[in-house]
Amino acid sequence: MKRKIILDIDPGHDDAVALLIAAASPELELVGITTVAGNQTLEKTTLNARRVATVAGIKVPIYAGLARPLVRDQVIAPNIHGESGLDGPDLPAPEVPVEKEHAVDFIIRTLDESDGDITLVPTGPLTNIAAVFIRRPDLARRVKEIVLMGGAYGLGNVTPAAEFNIYADPEAAHVVFTAGAPITMVGLDLTHQATATPDVLERLRGLRTRVGDLVAELLTFFGSTYHKVYGMEAPPVHDPCTVAKLIDPDVFTTRPAYVAVDTKSDLNYGRTVCDFYGLTGHAPNAQVAMKLDRDRFWDIVLTALARYR
Ligand code: RIB
Ligand code: CA
């Protein structure tokens, strides 16, 4: 039975890879792609989703979502993803449209029409997902699962305390983590194990396909900014870790925790505070990703990308 998913993305180099593997995996039915402001403006993330879908021949409807965070000022990440949000490769003008229906309306309609078998896979700020639950709190019980890239039980990447997707809209993240839907939180502690080392780039080029070359170019640019900003030798490819978990549940381990988002403090604004020991007296509200089987992960990614001809 294929797992039905909605990808909510802010492409973004690693979002683009998540989209490519989700669309090519027989284990999944990608029922829709929704975009959100995050790495770049909504206009740019939506254009990027359409451009990647054009190159790969992905025939899944794309819906544009919210253009700014719920409360805070907008933050974007050109230092990592460039001015276009997908700097590096030359991408064609899009040949796929953006739907007229708003992303939040699409998600609400799809959940209403479903049998409770829809998994939401947000890999950007949680603005769209929060808007769904603000408008329809009851839908938290109709979502099969939310597998989100965001947060960290350890250090952040945009401040010492906060990971970008959460920091870009902490109030939205608070709404999502308190909505009551089953959550798997794929944070930096996990995704920093998913490094695109030179041997991975070689495997991508070895596919000798346009999509394989595209991903190699995307990750080469991504690697250049991660080296410049963080001094890392190889970039952590965050977003595909969510999709990989849905393709192969054994790709990483998880531990239950009570996760709360700090929306009050200054230094820790946007931090996901993870309680693994019940110290807060709250029951766990998320499965937190812990240990990646890195070889298995890259095999999943390459196997999916090899399906593009
Ligand atoms: O912190 C990493 C996350 O922020 C990834 O989803 C990346 O695409 C950016 O959105
Ligand atoms: Ca992202």
PDB file of C-alpha atoms and ligand atoms in Angstrom:
ATOM      1  CA  MET A   1       0.000   0.000   0.000  1.00  0.00           C
ATOM      2  CA  LYS A   2       1.587   3.294  -1.060  1.00  0.00           C
ATOM      3  CA  ARG A   3       1.970   5.894   1.674  1.00  0.00           C
ATOM      4  CA  LYS A   4       0.091   9.083   0.691  1.00  0.00           C
ATOM      5  CA  ILE A   5       2.103  12.237   1.399  1.00  0.00           C
ATOM      6  CA  ILE A   6       1.973  16.004   0.933  1.00  0.00           C
ATOM      7  CA  LEU A   7       5.411  17.632   0.714  1.00  0.00           C
ATOM      8  CA  ASP A   8       5.470  21.199   2.103  1.00  0.00           C
ATOM      9  CA  ILE A   9       8.747  22.726   0.951  1.00  0.00           C
ATOM     10  CA  ASP A  10      10.868  25.882   0.665  1.00  0.00           C
ATOM     11  CA  PRO A  11      13.318  24.934  -2.131  1.00  0.00           C
ATOM     12  CA  GLY A  12      16.078  25.243  -1.237  1.00  0.00           C
ATOM     13  CA  HIS A  13      18.707  22.741  -2.398  1.00  0.00           C
ATOM     14  CA  ASP A  14      17.899  19.961   0.021  1.00  0.00           C
ATOM     15  CA  ASP A  15      14.145  20.440  -0.436  1.00  0.00           C
ATOM     16  CA  ALA A  16      14.707  19.890  -4.148  1.00  0.00           C
ATOM     17  CA  VAL A  17      16.384  16.547  -3.446  1.00  0.00           C
ATOM     18  CA  ALA A  18      13.549  15.552  -1.104  1.00  0.00           C
ATOM     19  CA  LEU A  19      11.049  16.353  -3.868  1.00  0.00           C
ATOM     20  CA  LEU A  20      12.968  14.342  -6.463  1.00  0.00           C
ATOM     21  CA  ILE A  21      13.197  11.200  -4.330  1.00  0.00           C
ATOM     22  CA  ALA A  22       9.587  11.441  -3.109  1.00  0.00           C
ATOM     23  CA  ALA A  23       8.260  11.701  -6.659  1.00  0.00           C
ATOM     24  CA  ALA A  24      10.322   8.710  -7.829  1.00  0.00           C
ATOM     25  CA  SER A  25       9.641   6.271  -5.004  1.00  0.00           C
ATOM     26  CA  PRO A  26       7.057   3.514  -5.581  1.00  0.00           C
ATOM     27  CA  GLU A  27       6.520   3.281  -1.822  1.00  0.00           C
ATOM     28  CA  LEU A  28       4.969   6.767  -1.834  1.00  0.00           C
ATOM     29  CA  GLU A  29       2.051   8.533  -3.485  1.00  0.00           C
ATOM     30  CA  LEU A  30       2.923  12.237  -3.666  1.00  0.00           C
ATOM     31  CA  VAL A  31      -0.597  13.710  -3.735  1.00  0.00           C
ATOM     32  CA  GLY A  32       0.516  17.333  -3.746  1.00  0.00           C
ATOM     33  CA  ILE A  33       3.409  19.748  -3.344  1.00  0.00           C
ATOM     34  CA  THR A  34       2.904  22.902  -1.295  1.00  0.00           C
ATOM     35  CA  THR A  35       5.381  25.749  -1.031  1.00  0.00           C
ATOM     36  CA  VAL A  36       6.138  28.160   1.788  1.00  0.00           C
ATOM     37  CA  ALA A  37       8.426  31.134   2.334  1.00  0.00           C
ATOM     38  CA  GLY A  38      11.598  30.048   4.063  1.00  0.00           C
ATOM     39  CA  ASN A  39      14.975  29.682   2.419  1.00  0.00           C
ATOM     40  CA  GLN A  40      13.794  32.350   0.035  1.00  0.00           C
ATOM     41  CA  THR A  41      10.614  34.340  -0.594  1.00  0.00           C
ATOM     42  CA  LEU A  42       7.447  32.442  -1.479  1.00  0.00           C
ATOM     43  CA  GLU A  43       7.711  33.679  -5.065  1.00  0.00           C
ATOM     44  CA  LYS A  44      11.185  32.149  -5.384  1.00  0.00           C
ATOM     45  CA  THR A  45      10.488  28.894  -3.531  1.00  0.00           C
ATOM     46  CA  THR A  46       7.397  28.341  -5.674  1.00  0.00           C
ATOM     47  CA  LEU A  47       9.278  29.097  -8.896  1.00  0.00           C
ATOM     48  CA  ASN A  48      12.030  26.693  -7.777  1.00  0.00           C
ATOM     49  CA  ALA A  49       9.553  23.894  -7.091  1.00  0.00           C
ATOM     50  CA  ARG A  50       8.125  24.376 -10.594  1.00  0.00           C
ATOM     51  CA  ARG A  51      11.605  24.421 -12.161  1.00  0.00           C
ATOM     52  CA  VAL A  52      12.685  21.193 -10.463  1.00  0.00           C
ATOM     53  CA  ALA A  53       9.383  19.525 -11.411  1.00  0.00           C
ATOM     54  CA  THR A  54       9.949  20.649 -15.003  1.00  0.00           C
ATOM     55  CA  VAL A  55      13.441  19.158 -15.213  1.00  0.00           C
ATOM     56  CA  ALA A  56      12.368  15.856 -13.653  1.00  0.00           C
ATOM     57  CA  GLY A  57       9.003  15.604 -15.402  1.00  0.00           C
ATOM     58  CA  ILE A  58       7.146  15.473 -12.093  1.00  0.00           C
ATOM     59  CA  LYS A  59       3.386  15.674 -12.758  1.00  0.00           C
ATOM     60  CA  VAL A  60       2.164  16.503  -9.255  1.00  0.00           C
ATOM     61  CA  PRO A  61       0.133  19.663  -8.574  1.00  0.00           C
ATOM     62  CA  ILE A  62       1.995  22.530  -6.907  1.00  0.00           C
ATOM     63  CA  TYR A  63       0.172  24.917  -4.559  1.00  0.00           C
ATOM     64  CA  ALA A  64       1.653  28.144  -3.207  1.00  0.00           C
ATOM     65  CA  GLY A  65       1.214  28.782   0.499  1.00  0.00           C
ATOM     66  CA  LEU A  66       1.906  31.547   2.981  1.00  0.00           C
ATOM     67  CA  ALA A  67       4.347  34.310   2.186  1.00  0.00           C
ATOM     68  CA  ARG A  68       5.486  35.276   5.660  1.00  0.00           C
ATOM     69  CA  PRO A  69       5.715  33.936   9.224  1.00  0.00           C
ATOM     70  CA  LEU A  70       2.733  34.144  11.604  1.00  0.00           C
ATOM     71  CA  VAL A  71       4.199  36.732  13.970  1.00  0.00           C
ATOM     72  CA  ARG A  72       7.940  37.441  13.654  1.00  0.00           C
ATOM     73  CA  ASP A  73       9.740  39.351  10.905  1.00  0.00           C
ATOM     74  CA  GLN A  74      10.686  37.318   7.840  1.00  0.00           C
ATOM     75  CA  VAL A  75      14.095  35.644   7.686  1.00  0.00           C
ATOM     76  CA  ILE A  76      15.480  33.992   4.541  1.00  0.00           C
ATOM     77  CA  ALA A  77      18.760  32.140   3.858  1.00  0.00           C
ATOM     78  CA  PRO A  78      20.515  33.512   0.763  1.00  0.00           C
ATOM     79  CA  ASN A  79      23.841  32.852   2.504  1.00  0.00           C
ATOM     80  CA  ILE A  80      23.145  29.127   2.101  1.00  0.00           C
ATOM     81  CA  HIS A  81      20.820  28.832  -0.910  1.00  0.00           C
ATOM     82  CA  GLY A  82      21.744  31.956  -2.902  1.00  0.00           C
ATOM     83  CA  GLU A  83      19.654  34.795  -4.295  1.00  0.00           C
ATOM     84  CA  SER A  84      17.420  32.481  -6.329  1.00  0.00           C
ATOM     85  CA  GLY A  85      17.092  29.979  -3.493  1.00  0.00           C
ATOM     86  CA  LEU A  86      18.472  27.336  -5.839  1.00  0.00           C
ATOM     87  CA  ASP A  87      21.790  28.819  -6.982  1.00  0.00           C
ATOM     88  CA  GLY A  88      24.320  26.621  -8.756  1.00  0.00           C
ATOM     89  CA  PRO A  89      22.747  24.746 -11.668  1.00  0.00           C
ATOM     90  CA  ASP A  90      21.164  26.418 -14.686  1.00  0.00           C
ATOM     91  CA  LEU A  91      17.498  25.530 -14.462  1.00  0.00           C
ATOM     92  CA  PRO A  92      14.972  26.001 -17.276  1.00  0.00           C
ATOM     93  CA  ALA A  93      11.920  28.215 -17.116  1.00  0.00           C
ATOM     94  CA  PRO A  94       9.078  26.212 -15.566  1.00  0.00           C
ATOM     95  CA  GLU A  95       6.634  24.389 -17.825  1.00  0.00           C
ATOM     96  CA  VAL A  96       4.382  23.280 -14.934  1.00  0.00           C
ATOM     97  CA  PRO A  97       1.776  25.671 -13.460  1.00  0.00           C
ATOM     98  CA  VAL A  98       1.079  26.676  -9.929  1.00  0.00           C
ATOM     99  CA  GLU A  99      -2.494  25.810  -8.948  1.00  0.00           C
ATOM    100  CA  LYS A 100      -5.040  28.536  -8.205  1.00  0.00           C
ATOM    101  CA  GLU A 101      -6.070  26.892  -4.915  1.00  0.00           C
ATOM    102  CA  HIS A 102      -4.096  28.109  -1.894  1.00  0.00           C
ATOM    103  CA  ALA A 103      -1.810  25.531  -0.299  1.00  0.00           C
ATOM    104  CA  VAL A 104      -3.576  25.745   3.060  1.00  0.00           C
ATOM    105  CA  ASP A 105      -6.968  25.215   1.394  1.00  0.00           C
ATOM    106  CA  PHE A 106      -5.527  22.255  -0.538  1.00  0.00           C
ATOM    107  CA  ILE A 107      -4.174  20.611   2.622  1.00  0.00           C
ATOM    108  CA  ILE A 108      -7.467  21.137   4.494  1.00  0.00           C
ATOM    109  CA  ARG A 109      -9.509  19.785   1.558  1.00  0.00           C
ATOM    110  CA  THR A 110      -7.226  16.777   1.126  1.00  0.00           C
ATOM    111  CA  LEU A 111      -7.354  15.885   4.826  1.00  0.00           C
ATOM    112  CA  ASP A 112     -11.158  16.289   4.849  1.00  0.00           C
ATOM    113  CA  GLU A 113     -11.533  14.022   1.801  1.00  0.00           C
ATOM    114  CA  SER A 114      -9.080  11.427   3.141  1.00  0.00           C
ATOM    115  CA  ASP A 115      -9.525   8.302   5.233  1.00  0.00           C
ATOM    116  CA  GLY A 116      -6.981   9.634   7.727  1.00  0.00           C
ATOM    117  CA  ASP A 117      -4.140   8.197   5.619  1.00  0.00           C
ATOM    118  CA  ILE A 118      -2.326  11.434   4.673  1.00  0.00           C
ATOM    119  CA  THR A 119       1.206  12.075   5.982  1.00  0.00           C
ATOM    120  CA  LEU A 120       2.382  15.681   6.002  1.00  0.00           C
ATOM    121  CA  VAL A 121       6.098  16.149   5.254  1.00  0.00           C
ATOM    122  CA  PRO A 122       7.089  19.765   5.925  1.00  0.00           C
ATOM    123  CA  THR A 123      10.735  20.579   5.208  1.00  0.00           C
ATOM    124  CA  GLY A 124      10.558  24.350   5.615  1.00  0.00           C
ATOM    125  CA  PRO A 125       9.060  26.717   8.185  1.00  0.00           C
ATOM    126  CA  LEU A 126       5.792  25.330   9.588  1.00  0.00           C
ATOM    127  CA  THR A 127       3.668  28.338   8.620  1.00  0.00           C
ATOM    128  CA  ASN A 128       1.320  26.466   6.243  1.00  0.00           C
ATOM    129  CA  ILE A 129       0.859  23.513   8.595  1.00  0.00           C
ATOM    130  CA  ALA A 130       0.125  25.809  11.521  1.00  0.00           C
ATOM    131  CA  ALA A 131      -2.456  27.675   9.430  1.00  0.00           C
ATOM    132  CA  VAL A 132      -4.229  24.367   8.738  1.00  0.00           C
ATOM    133  CA  PHE A 133      -4.525  23.619  12.469  1.00  0.00           C
ATOM    134  CA  ILE A 134      -5.449  27.228  13.376  1.00  0.00           C
ATOM    135  CA  ARG A 135      -8.350  27.097  10.910  1.00  0.00           C
ATOM    136  CA  ARG A 136      -9.291  23.481  11.664  1.00  0.00           C
ATOM    137  CA  PRO A 137      -7.951  22.174  15.004  1.00  0.00           C
ATOM    138  CA  ASP A 138      -9.966  18.969  14.466  1.00  0.00           C
ATOM    139  CA  LEU A 139      -7.724  18.018  11.524  1.00  0.00           C
ATOM    140  CA  ALA A 140      -4.840  17.177  13.865  1.00  0.00           C
ATOM    141  CA  ARG A 141      -6.694  13.915  14.496  1.00  0.00           C
ATOM    142  CA  ARG A 142      -7.114  13.198  10.756  1.00  0.00           C
ATOM    143  CA  VAL A 143      -3.407  13.464   9.945  1.00  0.00           C
ATOM    144  CA  LYS A 144      -1.727  10.049   9.852  1.00  0.00           C
ATOM    145  CA  GLU A 145       1.635  11.581  10.824  1.00  0.00           C
ATOM    146  CA  ILE A 146       3.751  14.698  10.435  1.00  0.00           C
ATOM    147  CA  VAL A 147       7.359  13.898   9.525  1.00  0.00           C
ATOM    148  CA  LEU A 148       9.076  17.261   9.702  1.00  0.00           C
ATOM    149  CA  MET A 149      12.606  18.469   9.141  1.00  0.00           C
ATOM    150  CA  GLY A 150      13.262  20.997  11.851  1.00  0.00           C
ATOM    151  CA  GLY A 151      14.627  21.693  15.280  1.00  0.00           C
ATOM    152  CA  ALA A 152      17.431  20.067  17.225  1.00  0.00           C
ATOM    153  CA  TYR A 153      17.879  18.641  20.695  1.00  0.00           C
ATOM    154  CA  GLY A 154      21.406  19.990  20.524  1.00  0.00           C
ATOM    155  CA  LEU A 155      22.794  23.087  18.852  1.00  0.00           C
ATOM    156  CA  GLY A 156      21.021  25.230  16.287  1.00  0.00           C
ATOM    157  CA  ASN A 157      22.337  26.416  12.938  1.00  0.00           C
ATOM    158  CA  VAL A 158      20.908  29.889  12.557  1.00  0.00           C
ATOM    159  CA  THR A 159      21.528  30.811  16.205  1.00  0.00           C
ATOM    160  CA  PRO A 160      23.413  28.662  18.713  1.00  0.00           C
ATOM    161  CA  ALA A 161      20.001  27.536  20.009  1.00  0.00           C
ATOM    162  CA  ALA A 162      17.677  27.445  16.991  1.00  0.00           C
ATOM    163  CA  GLU A 163      17.453  25.540  13.717  1.00  0.00           C
ATOM    164  CA  PHE A 164      16.394  27.570  10.657  1.00  0.00           C
ATOM    165  CA  ASN A 165      12.932  26.074   9.924  1.00  0.00           C
ATOM    166  CA  ILE A 166      11.801  26.618  13.501  1.00  0.00           C
ATOM    167  CA  TYR A 167      13.584  29.974  13.928  1.00  0.00           C
ATOM    168  CA  ALA A 168      11.932  31.294  10.754  1.00  0.00           C
ATOM    169  CA  ASP A 169       8.484  30.822  12.356  1.00  0.00           C
ATOM    170  CA  PRO A 170       8.636  29.714  16.009  1.00  0.00           C
ATOM    171  CA  GLU A 171       4.975  30.515  16.690  1.00  0.00           C
ATOM    172  CA  ALA A 172       3.935  28.264  13.810  1.00  0.00           C
ATOM    173  CA  ALA A 173       6.128  25.504  15.195  1.00  0.00           C
ATOM    174  CA  HIS A 174       4.499  25.936  18.608  1.00  0.00           C
ATOM    175  CA  VAL A 175       1.050  25.502  17.012  1.00  0.00           C
ATOM    176  CA  VAL A 176       2.170  22.320  15.253  1.00  0.00           C
ATOM    177  CA  PHE A 177       3.911  20.726  18.257  1.00  0.00           C
ATOM    178  CA  THR A 178       0.825  21.391  20.447  1.00  0.00           C
ATOM    179  CA  ALA A 179      -1.825  20.405  17.876  1.00  0.00           C
ATOM    180  CA  GLY A 180      -1.955  16.735  18.896  1.00  0.00           C
ATOM    181  CA  ALA A 181      -0.951  15.124  15.581  1.00  0.00           C
ATOM    182  CA  PRO A 182       1.658  12.305  15.663  1.00  0.00           C
ATOM    183  CA  ILE A 183       5.035  13.905  14.939  1.00  0.00           C
ATOM    184  CA  THR A 184       8.425  12.592  13.919  1.00  0.00           C
ATOM    185  CA  MET A 185      10.914  15.410  14.371  1.00  0.00           C
ATOM    186  CA  VAL A 186      13.963  15.096  12.103  1.00  0.00           C
ATOM    187  CA  GLY A 187      16.347  17.627  13.564  1.00  0.00           C
ATOM    188  CA  LEU A 188      19.913  18.695  12.945  1.00  0.00           C
ATOM    189  CA  ASP A 189      21.268  16.001  15.286  1.00  0.00           C
ATOM    190  CA  LEU A 190      20.106  13.465  12.696  1.00  0.00           C
ATOM    191  CA  THR A 191      20.514  15.392   9.468  1.00  0.00           C
ATOM    192  CA  HIS A 192      24.124  16.347  10.208  1.00  0.00           C
ATOM    193  CA  GLN A 193      24.881  12.626   9.818  1.00  0.00           C
ATOM    194  CA  ALA A 194      23.568  12.762   6.208  1.00  0.00           C
ATOM    195  CA  THR A 195      26.643  14.366   4.689  1.00  0.00           C
ATOM    196  CA  ALA A 196      27.143  14.563   0.917  1.00  0.00           C
ATOM    197  CA  THR A 197      30.807  13.534   0.810  1.00  0.00           C
ATOM    198  CA  PRO A 198      32.784  13.368  -2.480  1.00  0.00           C
ATOM    199  CA  ASP A 199      31.994   9.652  -2.940  1.00  0.00           C
ATOM    200  CA  VAL A 200      28.283  10.501  -2.864  1.00  0.00           C
ATOM    201  CA  LEU A 201      28.770  13.174  -5.532  1.00  0.00           C
ATOM    202  CA  GLU A 202      30.642  10.611  -7.636  1.00  0.00           C
ATOM    203  CA  ARG A 203      27.734   8.151  -7.322  1.00  0.00           C
ATOM    204  CA  LEU A 204      25.327  10.898  -8.417  1.00  0.00           C
ATOM    205  CA  ARG A 205      27.413  11.753 -11.470  1.00  0.00           C
ATOM    206  CA  GLY A 206      27.761   8.039 -12.146  1.00  0.00           C
ATOM    207  CA  LEU A 207      24.018   7.861 -12.813  1.00  0.00           C
ATOM    208  CA  ARG A 208      24.797   9.710 -16.044  1.00  0.00           C
ATOM    209  CA  THR A 209      21.337  11.272 -16.089  1.00  0.00           C
ATOM    210  CA  ARG A 210      20.149  14.872 -16.118  1.00  0.00           C
ATOM    211  CA  VAL A 211      18.611  14.470 -12.659  1.00  0.00           C
ATOM    212  CA  GLY A 212      21.722  12.815 -11.257  1.00  0.00           C
ATOM    213  CA  ASP A 213      23.861  15.642 -12.620  1.00  0.00           C
ATOM    214  CA  LEU A 214      21.371  18.228 -11.317  1.00  0.00           C
ATOM    215  CA  VAL A 215      21.560  16.838  -7.783  1.00  0.00           C
ATOM    216  CA  ALA A 216      25.365  16.698  -7.960  1.00  0.00           C
ATOM    217  CA  GLU A 217      25.407  20.364  -9.008  1.00  0.00           C
ATOM    218  CA  LEU A 218      22.920  21.344  -6.309  1.00  0.00           C
ATOM    219  CA  LEU A 219      24.933  19.595  -3.595  1.00  0.00           C
ATOM    220  CA  THR A 220      28.206  21.010  -4.891  1.00  0.00           C
ATOM    221  CA  PHE A 221      26.845  24.551  -4.494  1.00  0.00           C
ATOM    222  CA  PHE A 222      25.255  23.597  -1.141  1.00  0.00           C
ATOM    223  CA  GLY A 223      28.642  22.241  -0.063  1.00  0.00           C
ATOM    224  CA  SER A 224      30.370  25.498  -1.013  1.00  0.00           C
ATOM    225  CA  THR A 225      28.099  27.609   1.183  1.00  0.00           C
ATOM    226  CA  TYR A 226      28.230  25.134   4.081  1.00  0.00           C
ATOM    227  CA  HIS A 227      32.013  25.268   3.904  1.00  0.00           C
ATOM    228  CA  LYS A 228      32.025  29.074   3.760  1.00  0.00           C
ATOM    229  CA  VAL A 229      29.509  29.591   6.572  1.00  0.00           C
ATOM    230  CA  TYR A 230      30.214  26.630   8.882  1.00  0.00           C
ATOM    231  CA  GLY A 231      33.610  25.355   7.753  1.00  0.00           C
ATOM    232  CA  MET A 232      32.092  21.952   7.040  1.00  0.00           C
ATOM    233  CA  GLU A 233      33.935  19.648   4.621  1.00  0.00           C
ATOM    234  CA  ALA A 234      30.665  18.142   3.324  1.00  0.00           C
ATOM    235  CA  PRO A 235      27.113  19.541   3.547  1.00  0.00           C
ATOM    236  CA  PRO A 236      24.412  17.863   5.646  1.00  0.00           C
ATOM    237  CA  VAL A 237      21.505  17.086   3.330  1.00  0.00           C
ATOM    238  CA  HIS A 238      18.639  17.692   5.728  1.00  0.00           C
ATOM    239  CA  ASP A 239      15.269  17.419   3.993  1.00  0.00           C
ATOM    240  CA  PRO A 240      15.590  14.060   2.184  1.00  0.00           C
ATOM    241  CA  CYS A 241      15.984  12.387   5.602  1.00  0.00           C
ATOM    242  CA  THR A 242      12.221  12.850   6.138  1.00  0.00           C
ATOM    243  CA  VAL A 243      11.274  11.153   2.873  1.00  0.00           C
ATOM    244  CA  ALA A 244      13.851   8.397   3.396  1.00  0.00           C
ATOM    245  CA  LYS A 245      12.171   7.483   6.701  1.00  0.00           C
ATOM    246  CA  LEU A 246       8.860   6.991   4.894  1.00  0.00           C
ATOM    247  CA  ILE A 247      10.545   4.823   2.249  1.00  0.00           C
ATOM    248  CA  ASP A 248      12.479   2.729   4.779  1.00  0.00           C
ATOM    249  CA  PRO A 249      11.514   3.126   8.457  1.00  0.00           C
ATOM    250  CA  ASP A 250      14.794   1.520   9.548  1.00  0.00           C
ATOM    251  CA  VAL A 251      16.914   4.283   8.024  1.00  0.00           C
ATOM    252  CA  PHE A 252      17.127   6.006  11.382  1.00  0.00           C
ATOM    253  CA  THR A 253      16.189   5.397  15.011  1.00  0.00           C
ATOM    254  CA  THR A 254      13.936   7.619  17.108  1.00  0.00           C
ATOM    255  CA  ARG A 255      13.270   8.293  20.793  1.00  0.00           C
ATOM    256  CA  PRO A 256      10.082   9.702  22.320  1.00  0.00           C
ATOM    257  CA  ALA A 257      10.319  13.178  23.830  1.00  0.00           C
ATOM    258  CA  TYR A 258       8.217  16.109  24.895  1.00  0.00           C
ATOM    259  CA  VAL A 259       9.235  18.899  22.532  1.00  0.00           C
ATOM    260  CA  ALA A 260       8.388  22.515  23.289  1.00  0.00           C
ATOM    261  CA  VAL A 261       9.281  25.541  21.166  1.00  0.00           C
ATOM    262  CA  ASP A 262      10.709  28.579  22.914  1.00  0.00           C
ATOM    263  CA  THR A 263       8.760  31.589  21.621  1.00  0.00           C
ATOM    264  CA  LYS A 264       9.516  33.826  24.593  1.00  0.00           C
ATOM    265  CA  SER A 265      13.238  34.182  25.150  1.00  0.00           C
ATOM    266  CA  ASP A 266      15.827  36.206  23.311  1.00  0.00           C
ATOM    267  CA  LEU A 267      18.897  33.988  23.054  1.00  0.00           C
ATOM    268  CA  ASN A 268      16.812  30.778  22.762  1.00  0.00           C
ATOM    269  CA  TYR A 269      14.023  32.123  20.541  1.00  0.00           C
ATOM    270  CA  GLY A 270      13.000  29.265  18.205  1.00  0.00           C
ATOM    271  CA  ARG A 271      14.761  26.523  20.153  1.00  0.00           C
ATOM    272  CA  THR A 272      13.098  23.087  20.270  1.00  0.00           C
ATOM    273  CA  VAL A 273      13.520  22.129  23.909  1.00  0.00           C
ATOM    274  CA  CYS A 274      13.482  18.297  24.000  1.00  0.00           C
ATOM    275  CA  ASP A 275      12.563  16.489  27.228  1.00  0.00           C
ATOM    276  CA  PHE A 276      13.565  12.806  26.901  1.00  0.00           C
ATOM    277  CA  TYR A 277      13.205  12.049  30.635  1.00  0.00           C
ATOM    278  CA  GLY A 278       9.771  13.425  31.621  1.00  0.00           C
ATOM    279  CA  LEU A 279      11.398  16.212  33.629  1.00  0.00           C
ATOM    280  CA  THR A 280       8.672  18.657  32.579  1.00  0.00           C
ATOM    281  CA  GLY A 281       5.872  16.328  33.617  1.00  0.00           C
ATOM    282  CA  HIS A 282       4.520  16.351  30.073  1.00  0.00           C
ATOM    283  CA  ALA A 283       3.931  13.178  28.077  1.00  0.00           C
ATOM    284  CA  PRO A 284       5.975  12.827  24.860  1.00  0.00           C
ATOM    285  CA  ASN A 285       4.492  14.608  21.825  1.00  0.00           C
ATOM    286  CA  ALA A 286       7.078  13.542  19.238  1.00  0.00           C
ATOM    287  CA  GLN A 287       9.441  10.820  18.104  1.00  0.00           C
ATOM    288  CA  VAL A 288      12.829  12.519  17.788  1.00  0.00           C
ATOM    289  CA  ALA A 289      15.274  11.222  15.158  1.00  0.00           C
ATOM    290  CA  MET A 290      18.540   9.989  16.645  1.00  0.00           C
ATOM    291  CA  LYS A 291      20.916   7.680  14.706  1.00  0.00           C
ATOM    292  CA  LEU A 292      21.118   7.504  10.910  1.00  0.00           C
ATOM    293  CA  ASP A 293      22.175   4.427   8.977  1.00  0.00           C
ATOM    294  CA  ARG A 294      24.156   6.622   6.604  1.00  0.00           C
ATOM    295  CA  ASP A 295      24.942   3.967   3.967  1.00  0.00           C
ATOM    296  CA  ARG A 296      21.294   2.910   3.905  1.00  0.00           C
ATOM    297  CA  PHE A 297      20.241   6.546   3.544  1.00  0.00           C
ATOM    298  CA  TRP A 298      22.424   7.228   0.522  1.00  0.00           C
ATOM    299  CA  ASP A 299      21.362   3.915  -1.065  1.00  0.00           C
ATOM    300  CA  ILE A 300      17.736   5.021  -0.702  1.00  0.00           C
ATOM    301  CA  VAL A 301      18.514   8.381  -2.315  1.00  0.00           C
ATOM    302  CA  LEU A 302      20.535   6.922  -5.206  1.00  0.00           C
ATOM    303  CA  THR A 303      18.001   4.152  -5.819  1.00  0.00           C
ATOM    304  CA  ALA A 304      15.195   6.705  -6.109  1.00  0.00           C
ATOM    305  CA  LEU A 305      17.166   9.078  -8.334  1.00  0.00           C
ATOM    306  CA  ALA A 306      18.228   6.194 -10.585  1.00  0.00           C
ATOM    307  CA  ARG A 307      14.575   5.851 -11.601  1.00  0.00           C
ATOM    308  CA  TYR A 308      14.798   9.105 -13.598  1.00  0.00           C
ATOM    309  CA  ARG A 309      15.966   8.410 -17.101  1.00  0.00           C
TER     310      ARG A 309
HETATM  311  O1  RIB B   1      18.064  23.976   8.915  1.00  0.00           O
HETATM  312  C1  RIB B   1      17.944  23.262   7.714  1.00  0.00           C
HETATM  313  C2  RIB B   1      16.610  23.493   7.086  1.00  0.00           C
HETATM  314  O2  RIB B   1      16.461  24.877   6.782  1.00  0.00           O
HETATM  315  C3  RIB B   1      16.437  22.756   5.752  1.00  0.00           C
HETATM  316  O3  RIB B   1      15.086  22.437   5.578  1.00  0.00           O
HETATM  317  C4  RIB B   1      16.856  23.781   4.739  1.00  0.00           C
HETATM  318  O4  RIB B   1      16.230  23.569   3.457  1.00  0.00           O
HETATM  319  C5  RIB B   1      16.333  25.036   5.372  1.00  0.00           C
HETATM  320  O5  RIB B   1      14.948  25.138   5.039  1.00  0.00           O
HETATM  321 CA    CA B   2      13.921  23.225   3.578  1.00  0.00          CA
END
